[in-house]
Amino acid sequence: MTEADDSHSPGEPGVAIFSDPEALADAAAERVSDALVAAVEHRGRADLATTGGSTPAGLYVRLASAALRQRVPWADVHVWWGDDRYVPRDHPLSNVFGVDEILLDEVHGVLLPLDHVHPWPTGRAIAEDLGPDWCADTYAAEARAELPLDPAGLPVFDLVLLGIGPDGHLLSVFPGSPAIGSGRLALGVPAPIHVEPHLPRVTFNPSILEAAAEIIVMVAGASKADVLARILDGPRLDPGSADGLPAQFARRSSASWLVDAAAGSQLRPRA
Ligand code: 6PG
């Protein structure tokens, strides 16, 4: 059963609460499919920036299912990543790994042209010892060359899919991150000590969320309940401060937050 509340207050995101992670993944698959279909109808192509972590796995399984595989015009879809760990693509902790294993799997996968898959160039950066900043700058240049740009020069993704961390991070933008307020579209990030995995990262600047046509944030599990309530119902904090909540960058009307009941248990009641 689904309890849904998608009413948008001005400046605030829609929030929908689902009974369990399965219902959340079902709804996310519907929303992502709709957004990809709409973008292809509108401009002949859809650019999705997806996320890492464990949360999107159920979504990818559903997108690869027969019903959705036929509905989404995959030949016109491009997949990007909002951030990644600084490891090669075939490393199990790479954010690309889940898409490669589930969505592009040769038995169950979708017919996404391989040159429409845009991983961060971590493999080359590591092999040639070019470093995370080179990797980030190269990816930023690729995004600027491939995507429409908004008046501020930011690439416009049709859909940005996000998760949040227990410290209130999104992308690899942690509280106090130098990405916040920086003019750089993408940055290398030293390995975080306070959250796992302790690996260096590469990330887009959260300013890409200002330009994105649509944002979907997926949150599951009781361990996220407290931070989710602070992000969505608490005061808007300076995201650049050490006790700020970068995930509040996605507390905007262009975003839909899809959460399961465990994660949503401390949210204020919504009409
Ligand atoms: C990463 C992510 C990060 C992630 C959240 C949620 O590379 O770690 O992009 O922002 O989405 O930490 O992760 P889980 O889904 O594993 O809880």
mmCIF file of C-alpha atoms and ligand atoms in Angstrom:
data_model
loop_
_atom_site.group_PDB
_atom_site.id
_atom_site.type_symbol
_atom_site.label_atom_id
_atom_site.label_comp_id
_atom_site.label_asym_id
_atom_site.label_seq_id
_atom_site.Cartn_x
_atom_site.Cartn_y
_atom_site.Cartn_z
ATOM 1 C CA MET A 1 0.000 0.000 0.000
ATOM 2 C CA THR A 2 1.156 3.470 -0.785
ATOM 3 C CA GLU A 3 0.585 6.566 1.266
ATOM 4 C CA ALA A 4 1.398 9.376 -1.062
ATOM 5 C CA ASP A 5 1.613 13.067 -0.516
ATOM 6 C CA ASP A 6 2.843 14.958 -3.482
ATOM 7 C CA SER A 7 1.402 18.364 -2.686
ATOM 8 C CA HIS A 8 4.065 20.979 -3.256
ATOM 9 C CA SER A 9 4.256 23.955 -0.901
ATOM 10 C CA PRO A 10 5.893 26.950 -2.569
ATOM 11 C CA GLY A 11 9.640 26.396 -2.719
ATOM 12 C CA GLU A 12 9.318 22.986 -1.139
ATOM 13 C CA PRO A 13 9.637 19.560 -2.785
ATOM 14 C CA GLY A 14 6.950 16.945 -3.152
ATOM 15 C CA VAL A 15 7.272 14.146 -0.610
ATOM 16 C CA ALA A 16 5.748 10.700 -1.137
ATOM 17 C CA ILE A 17 5.943 8.004 1.522
ATOM 18 C CA PHE A 18 5.714 4.321 0.561
ATOM 19 C CA SER A 19 5.050 1.335 2.784
ATOM 20 C CA ASP A 20 8.370 -0.421 2.094
ATOM 21 C CA PRO A 21 11.478 -0.313 -0.118
ATOM 22 C CA GLU A 22 9.778 -2.444 -2.782
ATOM 23 C CA ALA A 23 6.902 0.001 -3.196
ATOM 24 C CA LEU A 24 9.423 2.846 -3.216
ATOM 25 C CA ALA A 25 11.411 1.180 -6.006
ATOM 26 C CA ASP A 26 8.207 0.512 -7.995
ATOM 27 C CA ALA A 27 7.246 4.179 -7.791
ATOM 28 C CA ALA A 28 10.759 5.374 -8.604
ATOM 29 C CA ALA A 29 10.829 3.164 -11.709
ATOM 30 C CA GLU A 30 7.524 4.662 -12.878
ATOM 31 C CA ARG A 31 8.732 8.233 -12.277
ATOM 32 C CA VAL A 32 12.098 7.694 -13.918
ATOM 33 C CA SER A 33 10.482 6.022 -16.933
ATOM 34 C CA ASP A 34 7.975 8.868 -17.280
ATOM 35 C CA ALA A 35 10.742 11.473 -17.124
ATOM 36 C CA LEU A 36 12.851 9.689 -19.740
ATOM 37 C CA VAL A 37 9.883 9.230 -22.092
ATOM 38 C CA ALA A 38 8.896 12.896 -21.694
ATOM 39 C CA ALA A 39 12.429 14.182 -22.365
ATOM 40 C CA VAL A 40 12.784 12.078 -25.521
ATOM 41 C CA GLU A 41 9.380 13.298 -26.748
ATOM 42 C CA HIS A 42 10.341 16.885 -25.959
ATOM 43 C CA ARG A 43 13.887 17.122 -27.309
ATOM 44 C CA GLY A 44 14.715 13.780 -28.914
ATOM 45 C CA ARG A 45 17.043 12.650 -26.149
ATOM 46 C CA ALA A 46 17.053 12.136 -22.389
ATOM 47 C CA ASP A 47 20.041 12.753 -20.112
ATOM 48 C CA LEU A 48 19.810 11.048 -16.733
ATOM 49 C CA ALA A 49 22.382 11.663 -14.000
ATOM 50 C CA THR A 50 22.120 8.756 -11.626
ATOM 51 C CA THR A 51 23.511 8.113 -8.174
ATOM 52 C CA GLY A 52 25.575 5.571 -6.308
ATOM 53 C CA GLY A 53 25.053 3.813 -3.040
ATOM 54 C CA SER A 54 22.808 0.850 -2.446
ATOM 55 C CA THR A 55 19.421 2.544 -2.819
ATOM 56 C CA PRO A 56 19.028 2.508 -6.654
ATOM 57 C CA ALA A 57 19.605 -1.250 -7.112
ATOM 58 C CA GLY A 58 15.866 -2.074 -6.920
ATOM 59 C CA LEU A 59 15.143 0.718 -9.365
ATOM 60 C CA TYR A 60 17.622 -0.647 -11.912
ATOM 61 C CA VAL A 61 16.088 -4.134 -11.638
ATOM 62 C CA ARG A 62 12.679 -2.675 -12.448
ATOM 63 C CA LEU A 63 13.969 -0.531 -15.329
ATOM 64 C CA ALA A 64 15.485 -3.692 -16.825
ATOM 65 C CA SER A 65 12.168 -5.581 -16.512
ATOM 66 C CA ALA A 66 10.370 -6.479 -19.718
ATOM 67 C CA ALA A 67 7.543 -3.972 -19.235
ATOM 68 C CA LEU A 68 9.701 -0.897 -18.647
ATOM 69 C CA ARG A 69 12.400 -1.985 -21.065
ATOM 70 C CA GLN A 70 9.848 -1.670 -23.827
ATOM 71 C CA ARG A 71 8.319 1.563 -22.583
ATOM 72 C CA VAL A 72 11.506 3.627 -22.289
ATOM 73 C CA PRO A 73 13.131 4.650 -25.604
ATOM 74 C CA TRP A 74 16.551 3.513 -24.388
ATOM 75 C CA ALA A 75 18.235 4.176 -27.750
ATOM 76 C CA ASP A 76 17.786 7.904 -27.055
ATOM 77 C CA VAL A 77 18.774 7.836 -23.370
ATOM 78 C CA HIS A 78 22.163 8.893 -22.021
ATOM 79 C CA VAL A 79 23.243 7.908 -18.505
ATOM 80 C CA TRP A 80 25.658 9.988 -16.421
ATOM 81 C CA TRP A 81 26.655 9.888 -12.761
ATOM 82 C CA GLY A 82 26.353 12.777 -10.337
ATOM 83 C CA ASP A 83 29.387 11.483 -8.487
ATOM 84 C CA ASP A 84 31.599 8.428 -8.234
ATOM 85 C CA ARG A 85 34.183 6.832 -6.075
ATOM 86 C CA TYR A 86 37.739 7.178 -7.419
ATOM 87 C CA VAL A 87 37.991 3.519 -8.470
ATOM 88 C CA PRO A 88 37.807 1.827 -11.888
ATOM 89 C CA ARG A 89 34.390 1.142 -13.380
ATOM 90 C CA ASP A 90 34.572 -2.606 -12.698
ATOM 91 C CA HIS A 91 35.306 -2.110 -8.977
ATOM 92 C CA PRO A 92 32.319 -3.271 -6.882
ATOM 93 C CA LEU A 93 32.277 0.101 -5.091
ATOM 94 C CA SER A 94 32.138 2.064 -8.338
ATOM 95 C CA ASN A 95 28.810 3.819 -8.797
ATOM 96 C CA VAL A 96 28.848 2.573 -12.411
ATOM 97 C CA PHE A 97 29.026 -1.066 -11.307
ATOM 98 C CA GLY A 98 25.287 -1.342 -10.518
ATOM 99 C CA VAL A 99 24.256 -0.047 -13.930
ATOM 100 C CA ASP A 100 26.763 -2.307 -15.689
ATOM 101 C CA GLU A 101 25.645 -5.352 -13.680
ATOM 102 C CA ILE A 102 21.884 -4.826 -13.795
ATOM 103 C CA LEU A 103 20.837 -2.325 -16.434
ATOM 104 C CA LEU A 104 23.410 -3.251 -19.066
ATOM 105 C CA ASP A 105 23.597 -6.933 -18.208
ATOM 106 C CA GLU A 106 23.617 -8.886 -21.467
ATOM 107 C CA VAL A 107 20.868 -11.266 -20.350
ATOM 108 C CA HIS A 108 18.409 -8.938 -18.619
ATOM 109 C CA GLY A 109 19.632 -5.525 -19.651
ATOM 110 C CA VAL A 110 18.270 -2.689 -21.693
ATOM 111 C CA LEU A 111 19.355 -1.765 -25.186
ATOM 112 C CA LEU A 112 21.264 1.325 -24.123
ATOM 113 C CA PRO A 113 23.953 2.111 -26.699
ATOM 114 C CA LEU A 114 27.293 1.772 -24.944
ATOM 115 C CA ASP A 115 28.435 5.185 -26.134
ATOM 116 C CA HIS A 116 25.433 6.645 -24.291
ATOM 117 C CA VAL A 117 26.929 5.510 -20.996
ATOM 118 C CA HIS A 118 29.065 8.320 -19.573
ATOM 119 C CA PRO A 119 31.130 7.161 -16.592
ATOM 120 C CA TRP A 120 33.594 9.479 -14.886
ATOM 121 C CA PRO A 121 37.001 8.675 -16.478
ATOM 122 C CA THR A 122 38.332 7.184 -13.243
ATOM 123 C CA GLY A 123 39.896 4.177 -14.981
ATOM 124 C CA ARG A 124 42.123 6.301 -17.207
ATOM 125 C CA ALA A 125 42.861 8.784 -14.419
ATOM 126 C CA ILE A 126 44.062 5.977 -12.139
ATOM 127 C CA ALA A 127 45.950 4.046 -14.819
ATOM 128 C CA GLU A 128 47.822 7.157 -15.985
ATOM 129 C CA ASP A 129 48.110 8.728 -12.532
ATOM 130 C CA LEU A 130 46.301 11.881 -13.662
ATOM 131 C CA GLY A 131 44.465 12.441 -10.378
ATOM 132 C CA PRO A 132 40.880 13.141 -9.236
ATOM 133 C CA ASP A 133 40.932 16.805 -10.298
ATOM 134 C CA TRP A 134 41.883 15.876 -13.881
ATOM 135 C CA CYS A 135 39.097 13.286 -13.820
ATOM 136 C CA ALA A 136 36.599 15.882 -12.582
ATOM 137 C CA ASP A 137 37.650 18.576 -15.066
ATOM 138 C CA THR A 138 37.509 16.117 -17.976
ATOM 139 C CA TYR A 139 34.005 15.004 -17.007
ATOM 140 C CA ALA A 140 32.820 18.589 -16.557
ATOM 141 C CA ALA A 141 34.069 19.395 -20.070
ATOM 142 C CA GLU A 142 32.264 16.335 -21.473
ATOM 143 C CA ALA A 143 29.006 17.339 -19.795
ATOM 144 C CA ARG A 144 29.300 20.930 -21.044
ATOM 145 C CA ALA A 145 29.952 19.687 -24.582
ATOM 146 C CA GLU A 146 27.078 17.156 -24.651
ATOM 147 C CA LEU A 147 24.274 18.805 -22.707
ATOM 148 C CA PRO A 148 22.234 21.961 -23.162
ATOM 149 C CA LEU A 149 23.516 24.739 -20.871
ATOM 150 C CA ASP A 150 21.424 27.093 -18.744
ATOM 151 C CA PRO A 151 22.138 30.856 -18.753
ATOM 152 C CA ALA A 152 24.692 30.339 -15.966
ATOM 153 C CA GLY A 153 26.572 27.777 -18.093
ATOM 154 C CA LEU A 154 25.372 24.815 -16.035
ATOM 155 C CA PRO A 155 24.551 21.567 -17.882
ATOM 156 C CA VAL A 156 20.820 20.845 -17.838
ATOM 157 C CA PHE A 157 20.053 17.217 -17.001
ATOM 158 C CA ASP A 158 16.518 16.053 -17.726
ATOM 159 C CA LEU A 159 16.587 14.077 -14.496
ATOM 160 C CA VAL A 160 18.998 13.899 -11.576
ATOM 161 C CA LEU A 161 18.520 10.906 -9.328
ATOM 162 C CA LEU A 162 19.978 11.192 -5.822
ATOM 163 C CA GLY A 163 20.381 9.438 -2.494
ATOM 164 C CA ILE A 164 21.358 11.000 0.809
ATOM 165 C CA GLY A 165 23.941 9.994 3.371
ATOM 166 C CA PRO A 166 23.527 9.699 7.156
ATOM 167 C CA ASP A 167 25.431 12.992 7.586
ATOM 168 C CA GLY A 168 23.069 14.808 5.201
ATOM 169 C CA HIS A 169 25.346 14.637 2.151
ATOM 170 C CA LEU A 170 24.229 14.248 -1.408
ATOM 171 C CA LEU A 171 26.385 13.538 -4.426
ATOM 172 C CA SER A 172 29.850 13.432 -2.801
ATOM 173 C CA VAL A 173 29.188 16.828 -1.277
ATOM 174 C CA PHE A 174 29.725 16.424 2.454
ATOM 175 C CA PRO A 175 28.990 19.041 5.137
ATOM 176 C CA GLY A 176 31.532 21.848 4.788
ATOM 177 C CA SER A 177 32.557 20.633 1.312
ATOM 178 C CA PRO A 178 34.737 23.007 -0.748
ATOM 179 C CA ALA A 179 32.387 22.224 -3.666
ATOM 180 C CA ILE A 180 29.799 24.486 -2.088
ATOM 181 C CA GLY A 181 30.112 27.985 -3.473
ATOM 182 C CA SER A 182 33.012 26.947 -5.695
ATOM 183 C CA GLY A 183 32.901 28.046 -9.329
ATOM 184 C CA ARG A 184 34.021 24.572 -10.442
ATOM 185 C CA LEU A 185 31.425 22.368 -12.072
ATOM 186 C CA ALA A 186 33.120 19.182 -10.824
ATOM 187 C CA LEU A 187 35.765 18.456 -8.225
ATOM 188 C CA GLY A 188 37.965 15.759 -6.772
ATOM 189 C CA VAL A 189 37.122 15.026 -3.129
ATOM 190 C CA PRO A 190 39.501 13.511 -0.548
ATOM 191 C CA ALA A 191 38.345 10.248 1.043
ATOM 192 C CA PRO A 192 35.770 11.034 3.748
ATOM 193 C CA ILE A 193 36.680 9.766 7.214
ATOM 194 C CA HIS A 194 33.214 9.989 8.750
ATOM 195 C CA VAL A 195 31.249 7.915 6.202
ATOM 196 C CA GLU A 196 31.975 4.760 4.271
ATOM 197 C CA PRO A 197 33.413 3.866 1.895
ATOM 198 C CA HIS A 198 36.610 5.715 2.778
ATOM 199 C CA LEU A 199 37.581 6.314 -0.829
ATOM 200 C CA PRO A 200 38.414 9.532 -2.680
ATOM 201 C CA ARG A 201 35.516 10.721 -4.841
ATOM 202 C CA VAL A 202 34.738 12.857 -7.833
ATOM 203 C CA THR A 203 31.542 14.874 -7.801
ATOM 204 C CA PHE A 204 29.520 17.455 -9.622
ATOM 205 C CA ASN A 205 28.965 20.727 -7.841
ATOM 206 C CA PRO A 206 25.475 20.682 -6.251
ATOM 207 C CA SER A 207 24.693 23.750 -8.379
ATOM 208 C CA ILE A 208 23.713 21.279 -11.139
ATOM 209 C CA LEU A 209 20.482 20.868 -9.164
ATOM 210 C CA GLU A 210 19.567 24.501 -9.875
ATOM 211 C CA ALA A 211 19.609 23.752 -13.601
ATOM 212 C CA ALA A 212 18.103 20.232 -13.604
ATOM 213 C CA ALA A 213 14.660 19.888 -15.147
ATOM 214 C CA GLU A 214 13.641 17.301 -12.562
ATOM 215 C CA ILE A 215 15.170 15.782 -9.430
ATOM 216 C CA ILE A 216 14.194 12.542 -7.683
ATOM 217 C CA VAL A 217 15.646 11.692 -4.272
ATOM 218 C CA MET A 218 15.229 8.128 -2.987
ATOM 219 C CA VAL A 219 15.589 7.483 0.751
ATOM 220 C CA ALA A 220 15.056 4.138 2.506
ATOM 221 C CA GLY A 221 15.621 2.747 5.976
ATOM 222 C CA ALA A 222 15.234 3.776 9.599
ATOM 223 C CA SER A 223 18.864 4.902 9.809
ATOM 224 C CA LYS A 224 17.971 7.886 7.582
ATOM 225 C CA ALA A 225 14.833 8.935 9.540
ATOM 226 C CA ASP A 226 16.426 11.532 11.792
ATOM 227 C CA VAL A 227 18.545 13.199 9.130
ATOM 228 C CA LEU A 228 15.671 13.170 6.629
ATOM 229 C CA ALA A 229 13.425 15.064 9.075
ATOM 230 C CA ARG A 230 16.166 17.644 9.633
ATOM 231 C CA ILE A 231 16.703 18.038 5.887
ATOM 232 C CA LEU A 232 13.049 18.415 4.892
ATOM 233 C CA ASP A 233 11.359 19.835 8.014
ATOM 234 C CA GLY A 234 14.183 21.584 9.857
ATOM 235 C CA PRO A 235 15.519 25.086 9.286
ATOM 236 C CA ARG A 236 17.441 25.656 6.071
ATOM 237 C CA LEU A 237 21.066 25.632 7.231
ATOM 238 C CA ASP A 238 24.132 27.107 5.571
ATOM 239 C CA PRO A 239 25.126 24.050 3.512
ATOM 240 C CA GLY A 240 28.747 25.157 3.469
ATOM 241 C CA SER A 241 29.068 25.155 7.251
ATOM 242 C CA ALA A 242 30.437 22.148 9.097
ATOM 243 C CA ASP A 243 26.996 21.405 10.592
ATOM 244 C CA GLY A 244 25.102 22.160 7.383
ATOM 245 C CA LEU A 245 23.078 19.626 5.395
ATOM 246 C CA PRO A 246 24.092 19.629 1.715
ATOM 247 C CA ALA A 247 21.040 17.492 0.905
ATOM 248 C CA GLN A 248 19.002 20.652 1.448
ATOM 249 C CA PHE A 249 20.190 21.641 -2.053
ATOM 250 C CA ALA A 250 17.486 19.183 -3.184
ATOM 251 C CA ARG A 251 14.857 20.791 -0.948
ATOM 252 C CA ARG A 252 13.400 22.628 -3.904
ATOM 253 C CA SER A 253 10.185 22.566 -5.864
ATOM 254 C CA SER A 254 11.760 20.791 -8.852
ATOM 255 C CA ALA A 255 12.440 17.788 -6.599
ATOM 256 C CA SER A 256 10.334 14.790 -5.587
ATOM 257 C CA TRP A 257 11.439 12.926 -2.494
ATOM 258 C CA LEU A 258 10.390 9.267 -2.548
ATOM 259 C CA VAL A 259 10.870 7.663 0.853
ATOM 260 C CA ASP A 260 9.874 4.459 2.563
ATOM 261 C CA ALA A 261 7.892 4.445 5.802
ATOM 262 C CA ALA A 262 10.955 3.688 7.927
ATOM 263 C CA ALA A 263 12.888 6.655 6.566
ATOM 264 C CA GLY A 264 9.813 8.903 6.713
ATOM 265 C CA SER A 265 8.833 8.012 10.286
ATOM 266 C CA GLN A 266 10.017 11.307 11.780
ATOM 267 C CA LEU A 267 8.672 13.638 9.105
ATOM 268 C CA ARG A 268 5.937 16.074 10.099
ATOM 269 C CA PRO A 269 2.505 14.998 8.892
ATOM 270 C CA ARG A 270 1.717 16.349 5.446
ATOM 271 C CA ALA A 271 -1.740 17.273 4.195
HETATM 272 C C1 6PG B 1 27.872 7.823 -3.110
HETATM 273 C C2 6PG B 1 26.587 8.522 -3.426
HETATM 274 C C3 6PG B 1 25.881 9.058 -2.223
HETATM 275 C C4 6PG B 1 24.766 8.088 -1.932
HETATM 276 C C5 6PG B 1 24.281 8.196 -0.529
HETATM 277 C C6 6PG B 1 23.243 7.122 -0.201
HETATM 278 O O1 6PG B 1 28.682 7.696 -3.998
HETATM 279 O O2 6PG B 1 28.043 7.373 -1.973
HETATM 280 O O3 6PG B 1 26.351 9.049 -4.593
HETATM 281 O O4 6PG B 1 25.430 10.361 -2.311
HETATM 282 O O5 6PG B 1 23.690 8.300 -2.807
HETATM 283 O O6 6PG B 1 25.366 8.075 0.345
HETATM 284 O O7 6PG B 1 23.847 5.861 -0.221
HETATM 285 P P1 6PG B 1 23.004 4.561 0.106
HETATM 286 O O8 6PG B 1 21.992 4.420 -0.974
HETATM 287 O O9 6PG B 1 24.010 3.444 0.076
HETATM 288 O O10 6PG B 1 22.388 4.767 1.436
#
